[in-house]
Amino acid sequence: MAKNKMSRRKFLVRGGLGTIGVLAVGTYLFRNPIRRQIAGALNTADTPYMGDTSTPIIWFEITEENKVILHSPKVEMGQGTFTGLAQMAAEELEIDMSQIKVVHAQSISGNMDSFATGGSTSISALWVPLRELAATMREMLLQKAAEKMGVEKSTLTISNGQVSSGRTEMSYAQIAEGVEAWEVPDTPKLKPVSEMKWVGKPVPRVDLADKVFGAPIFGVDATLPNMLYGSVVRSSKIGAVYKGADISKAENMPGVVKIVQEDDFVGVVAKSFTEAENAKNAIEVIWETTKNWQTEDIRSMLEVGQGTPFVIQKAGDVDDFFGEGSLIEASYWSPIGAHAQIEPNGALAHVEKDMATIYMSTQVVKISRDEIAKRLGMDKDQVNLAPTFLGGGFGRRLHTPNGIQAAVLSKAVGRPVKCFFSRKEEFQNDTFRPPTHHVLKAKLDNEGSIEAFEHNVSSGDVAFGSPMVPGIAEPILGADLGAWRGGMVQYGAIPNYQAISWRVQLPFATSWWRSLGLLANTFAIESFMDELAVKARKNPADFRLTHTQKDDRGERLANVIKKVVEVSGYKDEVVNNRAMGFAASTDANTPCAQVVEVSIENNEIKVHKVTCAMDPGLVVNPDQVKAQCEGAIIMGMSASLYEKMEVEDGALTPTIYGPYQMAMMKHAPKEIDIILLQGADSPGAVGEPPLGPIGAAIANAVFRLTGQRIRRMPLQDHLQV
Amino acid sequence: MKIALKVNGEQHSLEIADENTPLLWIVRDLLNLKGTKFGCGKAACGACTLHVDGEAVRSCSYAVKFADGKKVTTIEGLRNEEAPHPVQQAWLEHVVPQCGYCQPGFMMATAALISKNQEPTDEDIDNNIINICRCATYYRMRKAIHRAAELERDRLSLSTKNIENGEE
Amino acid sequence: MNRTAFLLFIFSLVAFYLIGSNNEASLEAYEVISEEQRDSLTTERAYEQVMNVLMHPRCMNCHPTDDVPKQGMDRHPHYFGMSRGKENKGFSVTKCATCHQEENNLNSGVPGAPHWSLAPSSMGWQGLSRSEIAQRLLNPETNGGKSHEELVTHMTEDELVLWAWNPGVDANGVQREKPPVSEEDFKKAVEKWFDEGAPIPSK
């Protein structure tokens, strides 16, 4: 990543009260055209970091208490990124974990990721750049220390942020005090992993205490003096276009300060949340809709063959085998999924004449800022987007019109305005996980090995239509990379295979949902692999192993399969009314294999134990990687067993937890065993890959218990009792 | 309506225009205690769970008028001055939170549970802890709940001993 | 004035919903009892009226035979696995009163009334026939030792029973359906039926 190397130059530092060597408000350099980034990401599946790494000055701040504050351009939504980044930075800064604090970088600092926090890329993409930045910062401090002490830089040693010449000692804080310009040296050599003190250790989350003691760290917690509450009317109907509103009733409701009517929406500003909500409910909006959509309409649009096909993977020629004989074919379905994150989308905006400040939970800091600036007609650097901790992300906060709406309301009243979605609005105006239909075909040879394999996935859009992927990219990409994620065939030893992605444009917004297509695609492919193993009369795990190819990728997959079989004691049989189910997936270069132990009690599918072997490469924080696995497994279980949205009379439904059934405490497996393998020298994807196998693993276990091959999620709904 | 509330040990006298305002908004927006969360407003997710006179209630569905003259405890008031509450201690030990948003509600429900039942079985936990966590931290949470109960048992036996020894 | 406007709006929303959804169940009109009928209310008719109410989901949902409270007109099991618990009031910590207060909550749509709870399991009615329900109702061994007089008081004065005619709105702000007999007629029917010794017609 030569392009990210820092070059020797000077940075002027502007000091602030209470801090010493402080953030410079730099100019943001957008040097990486997004198309190349996406193409690169597609080629290597390793998304590079897309922000400014030219100087540590915008990344680190040193406080009088000799602590280092890391200003993170990646947001913390529970995935533990802040902790991993702190470990990586502390390593090169030669400080104790107690000496580092991580905060969200505000957009005005210039330290912004022009992509997003998502795709399980934060740790992997910053693994080199962040350590280089920290090492550079350390060298800058050493250089200043040498100057201040009047000694050679090479004679200095560092321990816990204290620099010693042998005779005198200075803290980083003392070194940084009064410095007006920093010399940025060439990028120093990085410490080898074998010498690392923090990386690889299960250090507690850096945000643990805030989250245990109830600190006000989330978007909806933000407050400003003189703040008002806003609420925006949203349609419950699919495809509804705003055509104006009758505000006469709402205007006189208690607490109402102003009704704000725009070309595309109407909102209320009131003195309290409840008054804003009540007034909003009294606004009568005229919505124009074209069609009264039903679930059946969506289902028929979605069938493989209806949309636009694009071959995303091809080896050999499957057509030679599918013409005649014993073709095995099956069709799988997955429903619309809601994000259902508990913190509703919202924002606190304060728009003044020359400056706008927006506090919000967002995964796309730069896009949120740019959209708000555009709507307000302000320069981008007049808008400061201050990200907060996210009360869940899961891809929901990659679309942020809520920031724009809060800003518009604030501008209209000249005071800070906070507004957020009601739960019904969250459910009906989500950017859903698209429903999918899969058609799989295969042919086995006489020995029971797969000769030819084809996966068709028909899906609503994921990446396409998203602000992160400009329309111009669509013809270049051909197929929606989010929809086909996890949809390629991972068993490279199959001589003939292909995967085809069918694009269907649905009438409601579908987009990024944790792991994107991985959940549904793996459910379909790995259930079908199980069907083939049964047909071939092979042990399902062994059957997979005979089809993994002999290269690095194939061997890493084979290793997690062997490991999970060994640790779980996987057997293809029913013991004491419990069956084991097996499945594996490879997502963003991270292979993951799972074995579940399942029984059926009172007609309910019950998951007792999950064993998960995953190879995410080098692990920065094993405890948090395990936490991600545990959470992803239960979230994936929830989506596979229970969750579904329907379309009824033009509206998405249900609109509340409960009817939208999700896994709760009583559903969660009591045993989860995570085994981490390291098949690569640097960190890879963690937060999404373990969502892959769980659905198929459960369905495969249910087949063994009942003989029922459930080919539709949510599984519990389709269990015949 | 005038409402008298004792919140986390502090007495408040509030003049409230709409006595049906959910207690949640009084706590969050009037008293500026943001630890109690808004999740659904329909008593479905449990993110707004706090204690009224020691009982867990879902404050988004609890009109402030019902709290008049009562004691309210929120996540901010769960710990005493010396130490984290056993639930918080257990949560720290097991590193339970991920995004953390739903956690105060879970911790308040758990605190109510272990105040009544210091040896909760898995079934007790399944029945009583029915909040929603989208990060799905349930696996660690169950361990932390058992640990919190254990810490509470230790605390109670210690205070019993102290009483026996005449130290209190 | 503002509140009136708000209520009017809610009312119009409800009306809109009812018309828009063409929900026959919701539109089911009260069985109107004319003056003459009232005067000549037969014991059988009174019994039918009483049972029409008891069989309605507003009553039946909290008289389960499987310890699981039910919700809605489709009588689905209460979400989140709520159950009877030891004293008909839910589990030790997460109980009815965790969400249900002494009156309906119009913000959340959570219904409420004094002593919100399930009927005791001896008074489980779900799945039973009318006459079986009536037998349970009248039997002191199942009804908590209540005499006819006490039953009349319970059925005509208990606020939790009468909640059925003030069921509030659901989570979407839509008015819950009331039983098919008005509160007034139900009380009259109860009194008439018990006046006549609460006979259970043999069918």
PDB file of N, CA, C and O in Angstrom, chain C residues 133-160:
ATOM      1  N   ILE C 133     -68.270 -23.804  30.261  1.00  0.00           N
ATOM      2  CA  ILE C 133     -67.822 -22.538  30.841  1.00  0.00           C
ATOM      3  C   ILE C 133     -68.777 -22.111  31.948  1.00  0.00           C
ATOM      4  O   ILE C 133     -68.366 -21.718  33.042  1.00  0.00           O
ATOM      5  N   ALA C 134     -70.057 -22.212  31.654  1.00  0.00           N
ATOM      6  CA  ALA C 134     -71.057 -21.817  32.646  1.00  0.00           C
ATOM      7  C   ALA C 134     -70.925 -22.651  33.918  1.00  0.00           C
ATOM      8  O   ALA C 134     -71.031 -22.139  35.042  1.00  0.00           O
ATOM      9  N   GLN C 135     -70.665 -23.943  33.732  1.00  0.00           N
ATOM     10  CA  GLN C 135     -70.509 -24.805  34.903  1.00  0.00           C
ATOM     11  C   GLN C 135     -69.312 -24.361  35.753  1.00  0.00           C
ATOM     12  O   GLN C 135     -69.388 -24.286  36.973  1.00  0.00           O
ATOM     13  N   ARG C 136     -68.209 -24.068  35.084  1.00  0.00           N
ATOM     14  CA  ARG C 136     -67.030 -23.605  35.833  1.00  0.00           C
ATOM     15  C   ARG C 136     -67.309 -22.301  36.564  1.00  0.00           C
ATOM     16  O   ARG C 136     -66.851 -22.086  37.676  1.00  0.00           O
ATOM     17  N   LEU C 137     -68.058 -21.451  35.851  1.00  0.00           N
ATOM     18  CA  LEU C 137     -68.370 -20.142  36.426  1.00  0.00           C
ATOM     19  C   LEU C 137     -69.201 -20.293  37.706  1.00  0.00           C
ATOM     20  O   LEU C 137     -68.970 -19.601  38.691  1.00  0.00           O
ATOM     21  N   LEU C 138     -70.131 -21.217  37.678  1.00  0.00           N
ATOM     22  CA  LEU C 138     -71.072 -21.336  38.802  1.00  0.00           C
ATOM     23  C   LEU C 138     -70.543 -22.213  39.937  1.00  0.00           C
ATOM     24  O   LEU C 138     -70.993 -22.081  41.076  1.00  0.00           O
ATOM     25  N   ASN C 139     -69.595 -23.065  39.627  1.00  0.00           N
ATOM     26  CA  ASN C 139     -69.112 -24.018  40.622  1.00  0.00           C
ATOM     27  C   ASN C 139     -68.173 -23.350  41.621  1.00  0.00           C
ATOM     28  O   ASN C 139     -67.092 -22.884  41.248  1.00  0.00           O
ATOM     29  N   PRO C 140     -68.563 -23.302  42.912  1.00  0.00           N
ATOM     30  CA  PRO C 140     -67.702 -22.638  43.902  1.00  0.00           C
ATOM     31  C   PRO C 140     -66.312 -23.264  43.995  1.00  0.00           C
ATOM     32  O   PRO C 140     -65.364 -22.601  44.383  1.00  0.00           O
ATOM     33  N   GLU C 141     -66.219 -24.527  43.593  1.00  0.00           N
ATOM     34  CA  GLU C 141     -64.902 -25.165  43.654  1.00  0.00           C
ATOM     35  C   GLU C 141     -63.958 -24.631  42.590  1.00  0.00           C
ATOM     36  O   GLU C 141     -62.738 -24.700  42.735  1.00  0.00           O
ATOM     37  N   THR C 142     -64.526 -24.144  41.493  1.00  0.00           N
ATOM     38  CA  THR C 142     -63.663 -23.592  40.455  1.00  0.00           C
ATOM     39  C   THR C 142     -63.682 -22.063  40.438  1.00  0.00           C
ATOM     40  O   THR C 142     -62.732 -21.439  39.964  1.00  0.00           O
ATOM     41  N   ASN C 143     -64.736 -21.483  40.955  1.00  0.00           N
ATOM     42  CA  ASN C 143     -64.845 -20.019  40.810  1.00  0.00           C
ATOM     43  C   ASN C 143     -64.286 -19.253  42.012  1.00  0.00           C
ATOM     44  O   ASN C 143     -64.515 -18.055  42.149  1.00  0.00           O
ATOM     45  N   GLY C 144     -63.578 -19.949  42.861  1.00  0.00           N
ATOM     46  CA  GLY C 144     -62.979 -19.268  44.000  1.00  0.00           C
ATOM     47  C   GLY C 144     -63.974 -19.104  45.138  1.00  0.00           C
ATOM     48  O   GLY C 144     -63.875 -18.163  45.923  1.00  0.00           O
ATOM     49  N   GLY C 145     -64.920 -20.031  45.229  1.00  0.00           N
ATOM     50  CA  GLY C 145     -65.866 -20.041  46.350  1.00  0.00           C
ATOM     51  C   GLY C 145     -66.907 -18.939  46.281  1.00  0.00           C
ATOM     52  O   GLY C 145     -67.455 -18.523  47.300  1.00  0.00           O
ATOM     53  N   LYS C 146     -67.199 -18.455  45.086  1.00  0.00           N
ATOM     54  CA  LYS C 146     -68.145 -17.344  44.973  1.00  0.00           C
ATOM     55  C   LYS C 146     -69.594 -17.843  44.926  1.00  0.00           C
ATOM     56  O   LYS C 146     -69.927 -18.783  44.208  1.00  0.00           O
ATOM     57  N   SER C 147     -70.429 -17.138  45.678  1.00  0.00           N
ATOM     58  CA  SER C 147     -71.866 -17.391  45.617  1.00  0.00           C
ATOM     59  C   SER C 147     -72.415 -16.693  44.377  1.00  0.00           C
ATOM     60  O   SER C 147     -71.721 -15.899  43.740  1.00  0.00           O
ATOM     61  N   HIS C 148     -73.658 -16.979  44.044  1.00  0.00           N
ATOM     62  CA  HIS C 148     -74.283 -16.300  42.899  1.00  0.00           C
ATOM     63  C   HIS C 148     -74.237 -14.795  43.070  1.00  0.00           C
ATOM     64  O   HIS C 148     -73.936 -14.059  42.137  1.00  0.00           O
ATOM     65  N   GLU C 149     -74.523 -14.372  44.285  1.00  0.00           N
ATOM     66  CA  GLU C 149     -74.539 -12.933  44.550  1.00  0.00           C
ATOM     67  C   GLU C 149     -73.160 -12.320  44.297  1.00  0.00           C
ATOM     68  O   GLU C 149     -73.014 -11.271  43.665  1.00  0.00           O
ATOM     69  N   GLU C 150     -72.168 -13.035  44.782  1.00  0.00           N
ATOM     70  CA  GLU C 150     -70.801 -12.534  44.591  1.00  0.00           C
ATOM     71  C   GLU C 150     -70.394 -12.554  43.120  1.00  0.00           C
ATOM     72  O   GLU C 150     -69.678 -11.685  42.652  1.00  0.00           O
ATOM     73  N   LEU C 151     -70.912 -13.545  42.411  1.00  0.00           N
ATOM     74  CA  LEU C 151     -70.618 -13.598  40.979  1.00  0.00           C
ATOM     75  C   LEU C 151     -71.228 -12.414  40.248  1.00  0.00           C
ATOM     76  O   LEU C 151     -70.592 -11.820  39.376  1.00  0.00           O
ATOM     77  N   VAL C 152     -72.450 -12.084  40.628  1.00  0.00           N
ATOM     78  CA  VAL C 152     -73.096 -10.933  39.989  1.00  0.00           C
ATOM     79  C   VAL C 152     -72.278  -9.681  40.247  1.00  0.00           C
ATOM     80  O   VAL C 152     -72.000  -8.898  39.326  1.00  0.00           O
ATOM     81  N   THR C 153     -71.851  -9.503  41.479  1.00  0.00           N
ATOM     82  CA  THR C 153     -71.031  -8.334  41.810  1.00  0.00           C
ATOM     83  C   THR C 153     -69.744  -8.338  40.984  1.00  0.00           C
ATOM     84  O   THR C 153     -69.369  -7.331  40.378  1.00  0.00           O
ATOM     85  N   HIS C 154     -69.106  -9.497  40.944  1.00  0.00           N
ATOM     86  CA  HIS C 154     -67.852  -9.604  40.196  1.00  0.00           C
ATOM     87  C   HIS C 154     -68.064  -9.255  38.726  1.00  0.00           C
ATOM     88  O   HIS C 154     -67.314  -8.480  38.139  1.00  0.00           O
ATOM     89  N   MET C 155     -69.112  -9.811  38.170  1.00  0.00           N
ATOM     90  CA  MET C 155     -69.301  -9.647  36.732  1.00  0.00           C
ATOM     91  C   MET C 155     -69.850  -8.285  36.351  1.00  0.00           C
ATOM     92  O   MET C 155     -69.703  -7.861  35.210  1.00  0.00           O
ATOM     93  N   THR C 156     -70.454  -7.599  37.267  1.00  0.00           N
ATOM     94  CA  THR C 156     -71.035  -6.306  36.903  1.00  0.00           C
ATOM     95  C   THR C 156     -70.284  -5.115  37.499  1.00  0.00           C
ATOM     96  O   THR C 156     -70.534  -3.977  37.130  1.00  0.00           O
ATOM     97  N   GLU C 157     -69.348  -5.401  38.417  1.00  0.00           N
ATOM     98  CA  GLU C 157     -68.669  -4.268  39.055  1.00  0.00           C
ATOM     99  C   GLU C 157     -67.152  -4.308  38.976  1.00  0.00           C
ATOM    100  O   GLU C 157     -66.497  -3.276  39.081  1.00  0.00           O
ATOM    101  N   ASP C 158     -66.595  -5.511  38.817  1.00  0.00           N
ATOM    102  CA  ASP C 158     -65.127  -5.604  38.818  1.00  0.00           C
ATOM    103  C   ASP C 158     -64.549  -4.827  37.627  1.00  0.00           C
ATOM    104  O   ASP C 158     -64.943  -5.039  36.480  1.00  0.00           O
ATOM    105  N   GLU C 159     -63.606  -3.951  37.931  1.00  0.00           N
ATOM    106  CA  GLU C 159     -63.079  -3.079  36.870  1.00  0.00           C
ATOM    107  C   GLU C 159     -62.324  -3.843  35.798  1.00  0.00           C
ATOM    108  O   GLU C 159     -62.261  -3.429  34.648  1.00  0.00           O
ATOM    109  N   LEU C 160     -61.706  -4.941  36.184  1.00  0.00           N
ATOM    110  CA  LEU C 160     -60.988  -5.735  35.184  1.00  0.00           C
ATOM    111  C   LEU C 160     -61.975  -6.412  34.225  1.00  0.00           C
ATOM    112  O   LEU C 160     -61.731  -6.486  33.025  1.00  0.00           O
TER     113      LEU C 160
END
